[in-house]
PDB file of C-alpha atoms in Angstrom:
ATOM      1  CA  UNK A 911      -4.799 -29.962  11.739  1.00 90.00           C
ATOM      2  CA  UNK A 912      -8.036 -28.755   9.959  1.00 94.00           C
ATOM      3  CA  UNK A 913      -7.427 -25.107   8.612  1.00 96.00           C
ATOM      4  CA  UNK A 914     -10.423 -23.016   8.437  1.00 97.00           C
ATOM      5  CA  UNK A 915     -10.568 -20.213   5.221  1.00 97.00           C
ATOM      6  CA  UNK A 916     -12.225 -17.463   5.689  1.00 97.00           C
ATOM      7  CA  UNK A 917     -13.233 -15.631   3.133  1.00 94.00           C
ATOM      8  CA  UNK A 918     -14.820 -16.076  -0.619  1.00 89.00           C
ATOM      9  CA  UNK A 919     -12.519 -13.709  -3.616  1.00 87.00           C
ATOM     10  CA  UNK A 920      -9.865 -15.096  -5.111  1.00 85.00           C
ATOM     11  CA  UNK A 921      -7.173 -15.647  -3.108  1.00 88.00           C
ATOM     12  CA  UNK A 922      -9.610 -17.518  -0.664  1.00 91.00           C
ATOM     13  CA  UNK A 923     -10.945 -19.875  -4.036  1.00 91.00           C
ATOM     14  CA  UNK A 924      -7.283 -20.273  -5.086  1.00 90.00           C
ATOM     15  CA  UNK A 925      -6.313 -21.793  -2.110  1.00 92.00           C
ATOM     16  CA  UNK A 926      -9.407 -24.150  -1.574  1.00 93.00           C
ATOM     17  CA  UNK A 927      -9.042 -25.270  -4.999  1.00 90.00           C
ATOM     18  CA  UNK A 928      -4.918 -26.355  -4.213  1.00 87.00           C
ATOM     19  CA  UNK A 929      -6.326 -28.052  -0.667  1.00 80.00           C
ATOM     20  CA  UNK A 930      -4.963 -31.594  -2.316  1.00 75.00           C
ATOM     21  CA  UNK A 931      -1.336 -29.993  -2.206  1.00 80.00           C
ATOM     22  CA  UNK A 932      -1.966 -29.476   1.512  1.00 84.00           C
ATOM     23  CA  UNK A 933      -0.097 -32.790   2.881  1.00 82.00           C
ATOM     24  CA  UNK A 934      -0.337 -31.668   7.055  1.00 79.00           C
ATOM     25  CA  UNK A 935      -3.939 -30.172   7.107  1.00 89.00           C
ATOM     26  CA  UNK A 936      -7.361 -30.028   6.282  1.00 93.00           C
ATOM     27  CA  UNK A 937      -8.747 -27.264   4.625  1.00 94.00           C
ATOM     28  CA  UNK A 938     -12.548 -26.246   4.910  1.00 95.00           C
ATOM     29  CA  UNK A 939     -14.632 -23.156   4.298  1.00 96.00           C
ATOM     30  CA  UNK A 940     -15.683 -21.512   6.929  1.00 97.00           C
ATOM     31  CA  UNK A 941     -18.879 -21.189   7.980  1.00 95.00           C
ATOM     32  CA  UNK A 942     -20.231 -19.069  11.112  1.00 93.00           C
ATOM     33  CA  UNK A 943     -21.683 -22.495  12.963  1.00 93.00           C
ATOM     34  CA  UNK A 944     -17.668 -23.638  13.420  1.00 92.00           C
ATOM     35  CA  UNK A 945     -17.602 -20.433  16.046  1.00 90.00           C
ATOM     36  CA  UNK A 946     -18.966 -22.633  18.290  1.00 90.00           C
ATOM     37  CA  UNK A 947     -16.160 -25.756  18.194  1.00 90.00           C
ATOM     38  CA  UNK A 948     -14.532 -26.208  20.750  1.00 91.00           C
ATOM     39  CA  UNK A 949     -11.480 -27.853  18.592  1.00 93.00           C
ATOM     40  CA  UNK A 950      -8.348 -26.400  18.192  1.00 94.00           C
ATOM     41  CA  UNK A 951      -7.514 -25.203  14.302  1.00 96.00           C
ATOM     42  CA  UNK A 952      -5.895 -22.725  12.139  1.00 96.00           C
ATOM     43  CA  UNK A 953      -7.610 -19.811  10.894  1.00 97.00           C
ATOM     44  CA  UNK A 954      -7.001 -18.616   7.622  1.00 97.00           C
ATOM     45  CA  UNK A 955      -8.432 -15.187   7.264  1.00 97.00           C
ATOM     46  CA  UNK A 956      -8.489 -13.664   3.676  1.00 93.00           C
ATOM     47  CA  UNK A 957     -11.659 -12.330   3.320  1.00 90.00           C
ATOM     48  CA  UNK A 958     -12.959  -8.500   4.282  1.00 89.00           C
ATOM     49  CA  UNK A 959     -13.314  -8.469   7.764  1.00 90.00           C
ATOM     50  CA  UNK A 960     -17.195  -9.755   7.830  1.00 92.00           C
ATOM     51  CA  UNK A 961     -16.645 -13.004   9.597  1.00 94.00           C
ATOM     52  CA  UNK A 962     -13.464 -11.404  11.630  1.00 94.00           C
ATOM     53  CA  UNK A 963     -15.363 -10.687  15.332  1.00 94.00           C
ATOM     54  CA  UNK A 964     -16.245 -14.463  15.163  1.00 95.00           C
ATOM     55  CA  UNK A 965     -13.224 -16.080  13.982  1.00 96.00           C
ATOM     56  CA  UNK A 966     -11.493 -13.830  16.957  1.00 94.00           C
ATOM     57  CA  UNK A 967     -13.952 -15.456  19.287  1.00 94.00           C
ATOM     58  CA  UNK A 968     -13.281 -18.703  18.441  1.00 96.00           C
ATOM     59  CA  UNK A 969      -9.482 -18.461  18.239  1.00 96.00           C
ATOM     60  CA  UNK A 970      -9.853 -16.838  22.158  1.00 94.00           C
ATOM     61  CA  UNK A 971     -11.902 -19.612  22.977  1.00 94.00           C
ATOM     62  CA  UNK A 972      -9.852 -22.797  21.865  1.00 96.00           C
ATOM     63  CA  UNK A 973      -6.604 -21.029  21.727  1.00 95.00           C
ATOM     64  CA  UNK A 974      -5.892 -21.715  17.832  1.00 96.00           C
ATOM     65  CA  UNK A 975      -3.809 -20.014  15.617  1.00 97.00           C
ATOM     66  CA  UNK A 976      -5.268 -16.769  13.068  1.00 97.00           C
ATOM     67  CA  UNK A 977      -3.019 -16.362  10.238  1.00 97.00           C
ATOM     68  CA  UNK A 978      -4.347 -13.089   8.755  1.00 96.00           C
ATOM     69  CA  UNK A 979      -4.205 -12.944   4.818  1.00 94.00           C
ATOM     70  CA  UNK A 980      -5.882  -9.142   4.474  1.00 91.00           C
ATOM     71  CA  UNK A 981      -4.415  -6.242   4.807  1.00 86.00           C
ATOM     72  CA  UNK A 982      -5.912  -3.109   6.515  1.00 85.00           C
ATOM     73  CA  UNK A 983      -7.394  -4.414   9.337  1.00 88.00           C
ATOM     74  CA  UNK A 984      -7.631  -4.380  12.592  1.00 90.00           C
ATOM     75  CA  UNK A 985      -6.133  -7.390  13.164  1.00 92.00           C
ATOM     76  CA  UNK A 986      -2.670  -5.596  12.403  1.00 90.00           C
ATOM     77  CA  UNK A 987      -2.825  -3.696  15.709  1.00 91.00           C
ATOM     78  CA  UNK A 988      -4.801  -6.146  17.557  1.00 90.00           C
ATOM     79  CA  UNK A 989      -3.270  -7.738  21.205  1.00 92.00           C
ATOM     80  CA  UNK A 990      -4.201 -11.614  21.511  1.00 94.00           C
ATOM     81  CA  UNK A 991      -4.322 -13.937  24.134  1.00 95.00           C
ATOM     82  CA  UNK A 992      -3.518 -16.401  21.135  1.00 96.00           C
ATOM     83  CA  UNK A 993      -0.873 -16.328  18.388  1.00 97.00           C
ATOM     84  CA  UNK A 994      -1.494 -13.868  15.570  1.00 97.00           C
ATOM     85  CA  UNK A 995       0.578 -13.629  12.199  1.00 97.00           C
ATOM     86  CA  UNK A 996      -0.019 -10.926  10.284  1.00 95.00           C
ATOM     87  CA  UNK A 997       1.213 -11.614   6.436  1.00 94.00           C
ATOM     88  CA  UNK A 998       1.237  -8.755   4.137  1.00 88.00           C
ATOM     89  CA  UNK A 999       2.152 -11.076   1.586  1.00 91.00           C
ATOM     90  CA  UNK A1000       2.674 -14.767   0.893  1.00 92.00           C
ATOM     91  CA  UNK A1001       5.401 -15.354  -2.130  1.00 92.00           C
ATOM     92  CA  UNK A1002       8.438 -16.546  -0.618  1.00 92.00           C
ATOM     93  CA  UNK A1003      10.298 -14.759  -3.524  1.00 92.00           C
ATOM     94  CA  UNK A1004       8.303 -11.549  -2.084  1.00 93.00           C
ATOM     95  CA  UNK A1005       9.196 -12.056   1.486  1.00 94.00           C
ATOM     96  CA  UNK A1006      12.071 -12.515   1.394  1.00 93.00           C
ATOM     97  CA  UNK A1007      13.099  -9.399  -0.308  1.00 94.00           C
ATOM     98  CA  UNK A1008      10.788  -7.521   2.043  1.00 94.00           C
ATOM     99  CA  UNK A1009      12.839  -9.398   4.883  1.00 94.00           C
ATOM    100  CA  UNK A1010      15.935  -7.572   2.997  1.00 95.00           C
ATOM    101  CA  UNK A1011      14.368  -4.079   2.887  1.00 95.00           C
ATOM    102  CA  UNK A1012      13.139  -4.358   6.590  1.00 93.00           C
ATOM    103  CA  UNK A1013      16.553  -5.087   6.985  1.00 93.00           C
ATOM    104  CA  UNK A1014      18.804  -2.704   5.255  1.00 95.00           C
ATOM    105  CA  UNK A1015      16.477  -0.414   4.063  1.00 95.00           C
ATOM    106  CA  UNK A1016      16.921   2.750   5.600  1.00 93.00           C
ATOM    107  CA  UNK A1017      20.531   2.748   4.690  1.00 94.00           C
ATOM    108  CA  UNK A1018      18.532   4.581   1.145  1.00 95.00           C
ATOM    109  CA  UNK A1019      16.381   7.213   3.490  1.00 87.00           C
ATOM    110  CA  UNK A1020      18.310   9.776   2.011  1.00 91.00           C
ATOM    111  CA  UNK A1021      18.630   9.227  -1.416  1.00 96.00           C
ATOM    112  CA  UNK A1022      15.206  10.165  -3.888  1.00 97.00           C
ATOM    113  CA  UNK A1023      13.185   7.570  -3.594  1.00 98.00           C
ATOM    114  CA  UNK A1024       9.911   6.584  -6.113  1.00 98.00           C
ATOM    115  CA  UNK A1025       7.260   3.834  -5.107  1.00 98.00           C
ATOM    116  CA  UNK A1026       5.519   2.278  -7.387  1.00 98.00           C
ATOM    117  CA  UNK A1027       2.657  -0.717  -7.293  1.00 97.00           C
ATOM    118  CA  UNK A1028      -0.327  -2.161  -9.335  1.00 97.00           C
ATOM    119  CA  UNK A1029      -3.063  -4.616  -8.988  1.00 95.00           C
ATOM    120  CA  UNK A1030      -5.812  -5.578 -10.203  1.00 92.00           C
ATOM    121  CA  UNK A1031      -8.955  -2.767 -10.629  1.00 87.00           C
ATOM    122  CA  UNK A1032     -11.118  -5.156  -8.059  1.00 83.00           C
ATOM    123  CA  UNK A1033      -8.606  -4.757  -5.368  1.00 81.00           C
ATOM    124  CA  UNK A1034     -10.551  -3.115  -2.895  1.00 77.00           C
ATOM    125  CA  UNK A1035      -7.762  -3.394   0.143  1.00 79.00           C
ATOM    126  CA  UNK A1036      -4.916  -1.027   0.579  1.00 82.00           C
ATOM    127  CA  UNK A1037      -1.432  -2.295  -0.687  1.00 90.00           C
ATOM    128  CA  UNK A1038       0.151  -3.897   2.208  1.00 88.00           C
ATOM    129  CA  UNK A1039       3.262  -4.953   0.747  1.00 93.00           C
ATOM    130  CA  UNK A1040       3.709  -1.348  -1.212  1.00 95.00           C
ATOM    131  CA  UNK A1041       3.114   0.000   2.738  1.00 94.00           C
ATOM    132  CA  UNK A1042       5.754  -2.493   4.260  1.00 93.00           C
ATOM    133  CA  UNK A1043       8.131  -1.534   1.620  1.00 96.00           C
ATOM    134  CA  UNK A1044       7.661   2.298   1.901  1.00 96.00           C
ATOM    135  CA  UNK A1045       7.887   1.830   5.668  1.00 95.00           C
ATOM    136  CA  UNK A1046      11.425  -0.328   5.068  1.00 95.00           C
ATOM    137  CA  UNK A1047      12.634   2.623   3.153  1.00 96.00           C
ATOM    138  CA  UNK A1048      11.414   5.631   5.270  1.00 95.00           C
ATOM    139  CA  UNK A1049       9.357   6.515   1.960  1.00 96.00           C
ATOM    140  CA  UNK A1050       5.782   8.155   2.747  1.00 95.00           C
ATOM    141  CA  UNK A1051       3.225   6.215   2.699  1.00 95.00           C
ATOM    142  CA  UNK A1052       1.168   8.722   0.851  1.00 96.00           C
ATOM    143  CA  UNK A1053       3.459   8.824  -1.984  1.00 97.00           C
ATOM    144  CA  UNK A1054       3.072   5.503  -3.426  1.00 97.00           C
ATOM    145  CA  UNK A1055       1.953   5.758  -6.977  1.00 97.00           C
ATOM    146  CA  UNK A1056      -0.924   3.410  -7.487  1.00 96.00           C
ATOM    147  CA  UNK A1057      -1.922   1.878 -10.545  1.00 97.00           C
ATOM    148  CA  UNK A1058      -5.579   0.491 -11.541  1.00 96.00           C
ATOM    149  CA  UNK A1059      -6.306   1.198 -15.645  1.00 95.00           C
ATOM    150  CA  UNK A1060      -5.950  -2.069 -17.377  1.00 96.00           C
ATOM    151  CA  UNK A1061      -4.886  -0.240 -20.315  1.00 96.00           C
ATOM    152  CA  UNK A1062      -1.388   1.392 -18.296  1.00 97.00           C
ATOM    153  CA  UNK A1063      -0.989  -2.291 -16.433  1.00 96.00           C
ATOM    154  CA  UNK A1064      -0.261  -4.005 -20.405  1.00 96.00           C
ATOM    155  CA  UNK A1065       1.083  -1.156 -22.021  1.00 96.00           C
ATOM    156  CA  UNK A1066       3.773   0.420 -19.677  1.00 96.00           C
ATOM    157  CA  UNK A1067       3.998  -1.927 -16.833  1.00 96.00           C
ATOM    158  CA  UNK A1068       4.260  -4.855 -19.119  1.00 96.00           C
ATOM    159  CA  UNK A1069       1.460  -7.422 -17.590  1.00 96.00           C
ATOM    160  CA  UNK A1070      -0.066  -9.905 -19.454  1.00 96.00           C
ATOM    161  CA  UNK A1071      -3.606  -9.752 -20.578  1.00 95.00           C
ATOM    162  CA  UNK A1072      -4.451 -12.817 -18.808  1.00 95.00           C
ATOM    163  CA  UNK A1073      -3.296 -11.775 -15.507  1.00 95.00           C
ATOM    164  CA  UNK A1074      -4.314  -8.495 -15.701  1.00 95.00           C
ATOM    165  CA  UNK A1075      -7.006  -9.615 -13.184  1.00 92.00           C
ATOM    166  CA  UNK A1076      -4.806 -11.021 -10.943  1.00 91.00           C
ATOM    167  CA  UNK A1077      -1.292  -9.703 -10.328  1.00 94.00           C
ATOM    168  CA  UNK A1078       0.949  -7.598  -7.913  1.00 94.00           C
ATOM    169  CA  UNK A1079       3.791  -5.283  -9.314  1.00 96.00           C
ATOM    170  CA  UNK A1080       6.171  -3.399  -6.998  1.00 97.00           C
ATOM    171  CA  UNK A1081       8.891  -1.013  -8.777  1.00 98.00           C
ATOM    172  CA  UNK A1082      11.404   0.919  -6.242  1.00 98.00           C
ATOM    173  CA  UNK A1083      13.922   3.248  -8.199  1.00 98.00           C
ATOM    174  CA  UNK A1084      16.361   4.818  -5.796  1.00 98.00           C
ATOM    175  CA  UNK A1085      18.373   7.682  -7.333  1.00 97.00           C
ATOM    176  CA  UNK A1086      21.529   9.309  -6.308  1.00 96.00           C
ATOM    177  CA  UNK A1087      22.093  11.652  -8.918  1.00 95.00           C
ATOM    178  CA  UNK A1088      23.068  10.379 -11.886  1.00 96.00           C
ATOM    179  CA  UNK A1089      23.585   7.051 -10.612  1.00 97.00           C
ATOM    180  CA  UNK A1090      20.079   4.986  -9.777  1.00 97.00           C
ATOM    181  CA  UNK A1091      18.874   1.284  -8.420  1.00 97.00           C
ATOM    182  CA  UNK A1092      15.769  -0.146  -9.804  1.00 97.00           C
ATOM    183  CA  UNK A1093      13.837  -3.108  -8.216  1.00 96.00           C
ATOM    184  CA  UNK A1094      10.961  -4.378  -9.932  1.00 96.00           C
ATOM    185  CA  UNK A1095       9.137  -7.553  -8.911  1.00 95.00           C
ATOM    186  CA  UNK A1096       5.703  -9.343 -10.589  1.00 95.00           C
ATOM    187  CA  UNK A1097       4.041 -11.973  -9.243  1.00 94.00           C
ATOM    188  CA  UNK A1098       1.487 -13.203 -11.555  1.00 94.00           C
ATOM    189  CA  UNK A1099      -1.411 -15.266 -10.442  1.00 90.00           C
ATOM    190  CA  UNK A1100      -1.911 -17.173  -7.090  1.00 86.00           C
ATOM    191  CA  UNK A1101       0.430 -19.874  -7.693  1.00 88.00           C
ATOM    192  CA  UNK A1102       3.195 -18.802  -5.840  1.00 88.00           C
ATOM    193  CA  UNK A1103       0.741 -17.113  -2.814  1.00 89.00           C
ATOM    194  CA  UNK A1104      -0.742 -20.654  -2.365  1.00 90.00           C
ATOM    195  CA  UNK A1105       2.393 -22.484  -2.239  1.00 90.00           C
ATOM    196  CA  UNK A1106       3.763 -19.592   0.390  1.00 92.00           C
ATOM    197  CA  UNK A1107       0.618 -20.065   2.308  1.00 93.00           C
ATOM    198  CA  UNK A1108       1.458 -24.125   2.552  1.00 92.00           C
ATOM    199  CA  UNK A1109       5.077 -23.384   4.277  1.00 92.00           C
ATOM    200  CA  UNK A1110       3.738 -20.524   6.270  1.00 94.00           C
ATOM    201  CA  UNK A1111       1.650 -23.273   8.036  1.00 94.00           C
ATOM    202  CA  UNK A1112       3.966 -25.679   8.007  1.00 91.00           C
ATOM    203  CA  UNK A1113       6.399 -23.253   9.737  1.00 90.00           C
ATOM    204  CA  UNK A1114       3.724 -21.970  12.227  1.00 91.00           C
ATOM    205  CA  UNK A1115       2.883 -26.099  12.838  1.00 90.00           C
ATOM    206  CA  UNK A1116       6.486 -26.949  13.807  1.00 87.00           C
ATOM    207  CA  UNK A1117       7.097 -23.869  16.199  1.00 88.00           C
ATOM    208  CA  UNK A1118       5.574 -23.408  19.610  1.00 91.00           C
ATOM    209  CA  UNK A1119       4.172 -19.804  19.359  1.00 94.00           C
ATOM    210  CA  UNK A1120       3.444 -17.438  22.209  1.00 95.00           C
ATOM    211  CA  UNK A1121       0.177 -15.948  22.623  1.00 96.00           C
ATOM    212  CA  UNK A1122       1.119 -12.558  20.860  1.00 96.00           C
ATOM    213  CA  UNK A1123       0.675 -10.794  17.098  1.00 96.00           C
ATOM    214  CA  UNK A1124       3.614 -12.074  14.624  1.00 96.00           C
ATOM    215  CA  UNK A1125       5.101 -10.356  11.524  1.00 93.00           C
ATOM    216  CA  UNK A1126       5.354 -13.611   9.304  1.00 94.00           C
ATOM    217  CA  UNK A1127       8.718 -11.812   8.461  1.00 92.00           C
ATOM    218  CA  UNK A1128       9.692 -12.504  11.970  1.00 91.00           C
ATOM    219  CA  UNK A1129       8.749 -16.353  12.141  1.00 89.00           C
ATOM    220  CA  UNK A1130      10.856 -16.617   8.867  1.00 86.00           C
ATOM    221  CA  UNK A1131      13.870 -15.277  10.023  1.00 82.00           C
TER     222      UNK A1131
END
């Protein structure tokens, strides 16, 4: 199955540069002249949203699958005639314990809850995994506290220099009082966001989707 990635930061390099790991598909670059294929493929979308109205048009035409990387885009609301999965993140380790917070989150929606998340200064997006998480935990979205400063990301939150281009950090602290539950997670680098992205498609190859928009949450469970 040839994969098409769309897109040209980091996340979209990482994954091109790991295509040998890939053992069930092909991945190539996209480029706007594959709009007009009339092959059936995989879209990988990770890029800003530039190439988006095209890659639509040819998953509509050939009825292949988008698998959409970004976060705060249309795509998150959009109704297909072809199978969508929206992924606001790709570390197992990280989906998973969203899965758990979707899950059993709201159980905390009345204790005092604190949100907190960092990436790197070039992160233009908005935090989609801080938003799923707030969203698990009835927490406003409004009150996440964001960090950017390179200088706070070392010294308080702990990341190392050579990541401090390229990391996620998520800390919940739920208090009750006196009593309090902390859950902090890093994910440093793209390693583990590659390797997520390689059993996403696997999954998505071995299960006969309906033409609809997907949590990747859902497909895992």
């Amino acid at each position: 199955m040839k994969v098409f990635v769309v897109g040209s930061g980091k996340l979209a390099s990482a994954i091109l540069s790991a295509k040998t790991t890939f053992k069930n598909c092909e991945l190539i670059p996209w480029d706007s002249a594959f709009q007009h294929s009339k092959e059936q493929a995989i879209i990988l979308h990770c890029g800003s949203g530039r190439q988006i109205a095209e890659c639509l048009m040819f998953c509509q035409r050939t009825g292949s699958k988008f698998i959409e990387l970004s976060t705060g885009l249309d795509t998150e609301h959009f109704t297909p005639d072809f199978p969508i999965i929206i992924c606001p993140n790709t570390s197992m380790l990280m989906l998973k314990t969203m899965g758990m917070l979707g899950q059993f989150g709201k159980q905390f929606k009345d204790y005092q809850i604190a949100i907190t998340e960092s990436h790197q200064s070039a992160k233009q997006t908005e935090p989609g995994t801080a938003f799923h998480i707030a969203d698990s935990l009835g927490f406003p979205a409004e009150e996440i506290i964001s960090v950017r400063d390179r200088e706070t990301q070392s010294a308080e939150i702990g990341i190392p220099d050579e990541f401090l281009g390229k990391h996620a950090y998520h800390k919940i602290v739920i208090q009750d009082g006196n009593d309090s539950l902390t859950i902090e997670t890093k994910v440093l680098g793209h390693m583990s966001y590659t390797a997520g992205v390689q059993q996403i498609i696997d999954l998505i190859l071995n299960k006969n989707l309906e033409n609809r928009r997907y949590n990747v949450l859902e497909l895992m469970q």
